[in-house]
Tab-separated table of C-alpha atoms in Angstrom:
chain	number	residue	atom	x	y	z
J	1	MET	CA	-9.029	-8.981	-7.659
J	2	ASP	CA	-6.012	-7.398	-8.882
J	3	ALA	CA	-2.850	-9.253	-9.493
J	4	ALA	CA	-0.872	-7.389	-6.659
J	5	ARG	CA	-3.727	-8.127	-4.042
J	6	GLN	CA	-3.767	-11.915	-5.032
J	7	ARG	CA	0.240	-12.192	-4.665
J	8	TRP	CA	-0.128	-10.472	-1.257
J	9	LEU	CA	-2.859	-12.826	-0.044
J	10	GLU	CA	-1.360	-15.856	-1.342
J	11	ALA	CA	1.673	-14.962	0.647
J	12	HIS	CA	-0.132	-14.157	3.606
J	13	PRO	CA	-3.343	-16.498	3.756
J	14	TYR	CA	-4.408	-15.616	7.167
J	15	LEU	CA	-5.286	-12.431	5.921
J	16	GLU	CA	-8.318	-13.696	3.602
J	17	PRO	CA	-10.994	-13.112	6.030
J	18	VAL	CA	-10.196	-9.717	6.210
J	19	ALA	CA	-9.824	-9.221	2.634
J	20	ARG	CA	-13.029	-10.929	2.035
J	21	VAL	CA	-14.920	-8.254	4.530
J	22	ASP	CA	-12.912	-5.503	2.720
J	23	GLU	CA	-14.227	-6.670	-0.744
J	24	ARG	CA	-17.784	-6.956	0.184
J	25	LEU	CA	-17.558	-3.457	2.014
J	26	GLU	CA	-16.185	-1.750	-1.065
J	27	ALA	CA	-18.859	-3.493	-3.384
J	28	ALA	CA	-21.571	-2.220	-0.956
J	29	LEU	CA	-20.205	1.328	-0.998
J	30	ASP	CA	-19.742	1.246	-4.767
J	31	ALA	CA	-23.363	0.499	-5.242
J	32	THR	CA	-24.419	3.791	-3.069
J	33	ALA	CA	-24.142	7.199	-4.255
J	34	ALA	CA	-22.143	9.551	-1.867
J	35	PRO	CA	-23.884	12.929	-1.151
J	36	SER	CA	-21.571	15.485	-2.109
J	37	LEU	CA	-19.827	17.650	0.548
J	38	PRO	CA	-19.064	21.212	-0.453
J	39	GLU	CA	-15.712	22.855	0.072
J	40	PRO	CA	-15.301	25.356	2.639
J	41	ASP	CA	-14.370	28.628	2.678
J	42	TRP	CA	-10.595	27.960	2.631
J	43	GLN	CA	-9.641	31.685	3.640
J	44	ALA	CA	-12.028	31.393	6.710
J	45	TYR	CA	-10.286	28.125	7.432
J	46	LEU	CA	-6.682	29.376	6.902
J	47	ALA	CA	-6.065	30.574	10.720
J	48	ASP	CA	-7.226	27.234	12.227
J	49	PHE	CA	-5.260	25.458	9.689
J	50	GLN	CA	-2.062	27.512	10.852
J	51	GLU	CA	-3.020	26.748	14.339
J	52	GLY	CA	-3.160	22.939	13.632
J	53	VAL	CA	-6.623	22.478	13.959
J	54	PRO	CA	-7.859	19.623	11.423
J	55	LEU	CA	-10.461	20.541	8.698
J	56	LEU	CA	-13.114	18.372	10.146
J	57	ARG	CA	-12.764	20.008	13.755
J	58	SER	CA	-12.750	23.462	12.426
J	59	ALA	CA	-15.763	25.687	13.453
J	60	ALA	CA	-14.874	27.962	10.778
J	61	ALA	CA	-14.805	25.421	8.180
J	62	LYS	CA	-18.346	24.783	8.580
J	63	LEU	CA	-18.537	21.268	7.243
J	64	ASP	CA	-21.006	18.550	8.204
J	65	ALA	CA	-19.359	15.178	7.254
J	66	ALA	CA	-21.759	13.290	9.164
J	67	ALA	CA	-24.520	14.306	7.176
J	68	ALA	CA	-22.678	13.013	4.010
J	69	VAL	CA	-21.572	9.671	5.483
J	70	ALA	CA	-24.708	8.515	7.436
J	71	PRO	CA	-26.401	7.286	4.263
J	72	LEU	CA	-23.020	5.361	3.321
J	73	LEU	CA	-22.915	3.773	6.700
J	74	GLY	CA	-26.627	2.835	6.647
J	75	ALA	CA	-26.250	1.170	3.047
J	76	ALA	CA	-23.023	-0.602	4.050
J	77	VAL	CA	-24.869	-1.814	7.316
J	78	SER	CA	-27.864	-3.226	5.259
J	79	CYS	CA	-25.419	-4.754	2.692
J	80	LEU	CA	-23.290	-6.773	4.939
J	81	ALA	CA	-26.043	-7.798	7.182
J	82	ALA	CA	-26.801	-10.149	3.768
J	83	ALA	CA	-23.440	-10.636	2.473
J	84	ASP	CA	-21.104	-13.571	2.626
J	85	VAL	CA	-19.006	-12.485	5.697
J	86	PRO	CA	-18.216	-14.270	8.785
J	87	GLU	CA	-21.378	-14.981	10.710
J	88	LYS	CA	-20.812	-13.085	13.809
J	89	LEU	CA	-20.056	-9.750	11.699
J	90	ARG	CA	-23.411	-10.520	9.688
J	91	GLU	CA	-25.293	-10.865	12.868
J	92	ASP	CA	-23.832	-7.838	14.305
J	93	CYS	CA	-24.745	-5.893	11.060
J	94	ARG	CA	-28.186	-7.265	11.095
J	95	ALA	CA	-28.789	-6.118	14.850
J	96	LEU	CA	-27.233	-2.621	13.850
J	97	SER	CA	-29.809	-2.519	10.946
J	98	ALA	CA	-32.560	-3.335	12.936
J	99	ALA	CA	-31.723	-0.676	15.343
J	100	PHE	CA	-31.206	1.917	12.152
J	101	GLU	CA	-34.632	1.261	10.830
J	102	ALA	CA	-36.375	1.314	14.418
J	103	ASP	CA	-35.059	4.607	14.726
J	104	PRO	CA	-34.508	7.119	11.897
J	105	GLN	CA	-31.994	9.308	13.980
J	106	ALA	CA	-29.867	6.206	15.181
J	107	CYS	CA	-27.418	6.270	12.157
J	108	PRO	CA	-26.870	9.768	12.037
J	109	ARG	CA	-26.242	9.941	15.940
J	110	ALA	CA	-23.801	6.724	15.276
J	111	THR	CA	-22.073	8.676	12.373
J	112	ARG	CA	-21.641	11.694	14.450
J	113	TRP	CA	-20.322	9.665	17.445
J	114	ALA	CA	-17.807	7.867	15.273
J	115	LEU	CA	-16.442	10.590	13.368
J	116	SER	CA	-16.127	12.760	16.313
J	117	GLY	CA	-13.692	10.220	18.238
J	118	GLY	CA	-16.793	9.550	20.633
J	119	ALA	CA	-16.911	13.032	21.910
J	120	GLU	CA	-20.553	13.530	20.473
J	121	GLY	CA	-23.066	11.513	22.065
J	122	ALA	CA	-23.071	8.228	23.557
J	123	PRO	CA	-21.718	4.854	22.074
J	124	PRO	CA	-24.132	3.069	19.733
J	125	GLU	CA	-24.694	-0.210	19.788
J	126	ARG	CA	-21.413	-2.333	18.468
J	127	PRO	CA	-19.106	0.823	18.960
J	128	GLY	CA	-16.106	-0.789	17.272
J	129	LEU	CA	-17.994	-2.162	14.200
J	130	VAL	CA	-19.858	1.246	13.886
J	131	GLN	CA	-16.355	3.015	13.956
J	132	TYR	CA	-14.872	0.751	11.170
J	133	LEU	CA	-17.915	1.144	8.928
J	134	ALA	CA	-18.290	4.900	9.564
J	135	TRP	CA	-14.782	5.915	8.689
J	136	ARG	CA	-14.347	3.395	5.776
J	137	ALA	CA	-17.823	5.110	4.479
J	138	ALA	CA	-16.335	8.614	5.326
J	139	ALA	CA	-13.204	7.976	3.386
J	140	ARG	CA	-15.418	7.385	0.376
J	141	ALA	CA	-17.651	10.142	1.031
J	142	LEU	CA	-14.548	12.789	1.721
J	143	ALA	CA	-12.556	11.507	-1.280
J	144	PRO	CA	-13.103	14.643	-3.340
J	145	LEU	CA	-12.678	17.070	-0.223
J	146	VAL	CA	-9.414	15.446	0.912
J	147	ALA	CA	-8.069	15.909	-2.920
J	148	ALA	CA	-9.210	19.542	-2.860
J	149	PHE	CA	-7.749	20.114	0.771
J	150	ALA	CA	-4.284	18.357	-0.681
J	151	GLU	CA	-4.451	20.862	-3.604
J	152	TRP	CA	-5.067	24.051	-1.390
J	153	ARG	CA	-2.819	23.462	1.677
J	154	ASP	CA	0.606	24.467	1.980
J	155	GLU	CA	2.406	21.185	3.538
J	156	GLY	CA	5.150	23.217	4.988
J	157	ASN	CA	2.819	25.050	7.218
J	158	TRP	CA	1.365	21.892	8.827
J	159	GLY	CA	4.167	19.865	9.937
J	160	HIS	CA	1.931	17.712	12.654
J	161	GLY	CA	1.956	14.215	13.196
J	162	HIS	CA	-1.897	14.034	13.203
J	163	CYS	CA	-3.938	14.220	10.191
J	164	PRO	CA	-4.957	17.454	8.581
J	165	THR	CA	-8.164	16.304	7.545
J	166	CYS	CA	-9.517	14.333	10.587
J	167	GLY	CA	-7.171	14.550	13.208
J	168	ALA	CA	-6.273	10.998	13.478
J	169	LEU	CA	-3.041	9.582	14.267
J	170	PRO	CA	-1.310	7.706	11.205
J	171	VAL	CA	-0.885	4.065	11.085
J	172	THR	CA	1.335	3.649	8.130
J	173	ALA	CA	3.983	6.185	6.080
J	174	TRP	CA	5.121	6.174	2.665
J	175	LEU	CA	8.530	6.845	1.473
J	176	THR	CA	8.202	8.178	-1.945
J	177	PRO	CA	10.153	7.086	-4.841
J	178	GLY	CA	13.204	9.577	-5.635
J	179	ASP	CA	16.562	9.393	-6.798
J	180	ASP	CA	17.993	11.437	-3.863
J	181	VAL	CA	16.068	12.367	-0.610
J	182	ARG	CA	12.596	10.351	-0.383
J	183	GLU	CA	9.850	12.639	1.099
J	184	ARG	CA	8.036	10.644	4.009
J	185	ARG	CA	3.919	10.874	3.571
J	186	LEU	CA	2.099	10.044	6.672
J	187	ALA	CA	-1.106	7.920	5.845
J	188	CYS	CA	-4.426	8.297	7.957
J	189	GLY	CA	-6.121	5.165	8.374
J	190	CYS	CA	-9.236	6.773	9.084
J	191	CYS	CA	-10.196	9.150	6.144
J	192	GLY	CA	-7.388	8.322	3.562
J	193	THR	CA	-5.598	11.705	3.935
J	194	ARG	CA	-1.712	11.508	3.274
J	195	TRP	CA	0.661	14.406	4.155
J	196	ALA	CA	4.181	15.342	4.204
J	197	PHE	CA	6.167	14.940	7.477
J	198	GLN	CA	9.707	15.350	8.373
J	199	ARG	CA	12.124	12.469	7.244
J	200	VAL	CA	13.497	11.368	10.473
J	201	GLY	CA	11.523	11.604	13.706
J	202	CYS	CA	8.784	10.029	15.505
J	203	ALA	CA	5.056	11.246	14.377
J	204	PHE	CA	3.941	10.626	17.894
J	205	CYS	CA	6.040	11.816	20.422
J	206	GLY	CA	8.234	14.077	18.153
J	207	ASN	CA	11.477	12.565	19.105
J	208	ALA	CA	14.339	12.805	16.649
J	209	ASP	CA	17.455	11.257	18.306
J	210	PRO	CA	18.797	8.592	16.012
J	211	ALA	CA	19.927	6.705	19.275
J	212	HIS	CA	16.172	6.280	20.256
J	213	LEU	CA	14.990	5.361	16.849
J	214	SER	CA	15.340	2.164	14.884
J	215	ILE	CA	14.204	0.235	12.002
J	216	LEU	CA	12.811	-3.213	11.731
J	217	VAL	CA	12.913	-4.948	8.284
J	218	PRO	CA	10.900	-8.063	8.124
J	219	GLU	CA	11.914	-10.527	5.199
J	220	GLY	CA	9.543	-11.025	2.420
J	221	GLU	CA	7.081	-8.053	3.580
J	222	GLY	CA	7.172	-6.210	-0.005
J	223	GLY	CA	9.158	-3.024	1.093
J	224	VAL	CA	7.174	-2.507	4.453
J	225	ARG	CA	9.139	-2.085	7.563
J	226	LEU	CA	8.486	-1.084	11.231
J	227	ASP	CA	10.205	2.383	11.878
J	228	LEU	CA	10.388	2.087	15.933
J	229	CYS	CA	10.613	4.902	18.845
J	230	ASP	CA	11.974	3.998	21.905
J	231	GLY	CA	11.025	7.320	23.510
J	232	CYS	CA	7.465	6.477	23.385
J	233	LYS	CA	7.532	2.909	22.328
J	234	GLY	CA	5.242	3.441	19.526
J	235	TYR	CA	5.708	2.439	15.888
J	236	LEU	CA	4.928	3.212	12.440
J	237	LYS	CA	4.377	0.715	9.475
J	238	THR	CA	6.292	2.468	6.558
J	239	PHE	CA	6.159	1.284	3.048
J	240	ALA	CA	9.561	1.722	1.286
J	241	GLY	CA	9.062	-0.568	-1.775
J	242	GLU	CA	8.323	-0.277	-5.335
J	243	GLY	CA	5.054	-0.582	-6.879
J	244	ASP	CA	1.129	0.796	-5.977
J	245	PRO	CA	1.680	2.099	-2.331
J	246	SER	CA	-2.494	1.797	-2.190
J	247	LEU	CA	-2.189	-1.907	-0.946
J	248	LEU	CA	0.267	-1.841	1.451
J	249	LEU	CA	-0.823	1.374	2.975
J	250	ALA	CA	-4.408	-0.010	3.743
J	251	ASP	CA	-3.519	-1.001	7.243
J	252	TRP	CA	-5.454	-4.200	7.170
J	253	THR	CA	-2.695	-5.850	4.783
J	254	THR	CA	-0.230	-5.574	7.156
J	255	LEU	CA	-2.053	-6.434	10.598
J	256	HIS	CA	0.553	-9.072	11.241
J	257	LEU	CA	3.148	-6.630	11.357
J	258	ASP	CA	1.122	-5.009	14.249
J	259	VAL	CA	1.418	-8.243	16.161
J	260	LEU	CA	5.164	-8.307	15.535
J	261	ALA	CA	5.779	-4.780	16.908
J	262	ARG	CA	3.676	-5.833	19.960
J	263	GLU	CA	5.620	-9.059	20.425
J	264	ARG	CA	8.868	-6.674	20.744
J	265	GLY	CA	7.239	-4.126	23.564
J	266	TYR	CA	5.989	-1.340	21.189
J	267	GLN	CA	2.403	-0.155	21.200
J	268	ARG	CA	0.262	0.824	18.328
J	269	LYS	CA	-0.602	4.895	18.940
J	270	GLY	CA	-2.098	5.203	15.238
J	271	SER	CA	-5.747	5.608	14.866
J	272	SER	CA	-6.528	2.110	13.670
J	273	LEU	CA	-9.957	0.574	12.606
J	274	TYR	CA	-8.926	-2.765	13.336
J	275	GLU	CA	-8.578	-4.362	16.821
J	276	LEU	CA	-6.191	-7.029	17.629
C-alpha cells in the first residue's frame, strides 16, 4: 500500500473494508491477462463522435468490449470467492462463480448486460455485484483503448457531460494544476476515462447560472470539495488539491462525501459502482 493511500485510510478508517475489497480485486485483475481490444477505424467513428455518441455505443466503431471483459470478470469472481473479503461478498461471488461454471454463456451475458447499462439481456444474478466487478474489469481491459482514444479525439468537439468512451455520467472531477486558468476534467467511475469540460457549469443539467451553483469545502478532505447545483440538485465530487489525483478520483475513497451531499438534499446523478 502506498503512503498516500495509507494516510488517507488512517484519516478515514471507516473506508478500510472498501479498501480491502479494492486491493483484493486489483490483485485478481493483476493476475489475469486482459485480452487485447483492437482500435476502431477512427475515421469511420468520427461522425458519431461529432454527434455525441460514446465510442462503445457506436455501431460504426465495431467494438466488442464484452468479449475482452468477460474473461476478466470470470477471473475476478473466482478469485474473490476465495479471498479475504467480507463474508457476504465471498458468498455472493461463490454463487456467481457456480452459475458461470454451470453455464459457459452466463459470464459473457452478464458482461454484456453490465456494459450496456442493462439494455442487453435480462439482469443476471447479483446484478449490483456484477455491475461493480464488470466495470472494474472493463476499466482494466479498456485502458489501452481509453489512452488511444484520448490521443485521437479533439476535446473541443465533445463538450458533453457524459463519458466519451462509455456514456456514463461522471462521479468526480479534477481541476488540473495551473498558474492561471485551471482546466476541469470530468472522470468516469465506470471505464476510467477523463475528459475536458467547461470550467463553470453543471455536468448533469447544463446550468451555468452562478446564482444556482455553489461549492462546499469540507475540512480535512485533501482538497476534495462538492460542486453543487440547485438547478437539478446534483453534485460532483471535485479534486482541487495537490498530489496524485488517482486516489481521490477513485470514487470509493470519498463515499463519505456522497453521504454529506445527500444529507443536504442533493442527489448522486453520476454513474457510481457503489450503493449507499
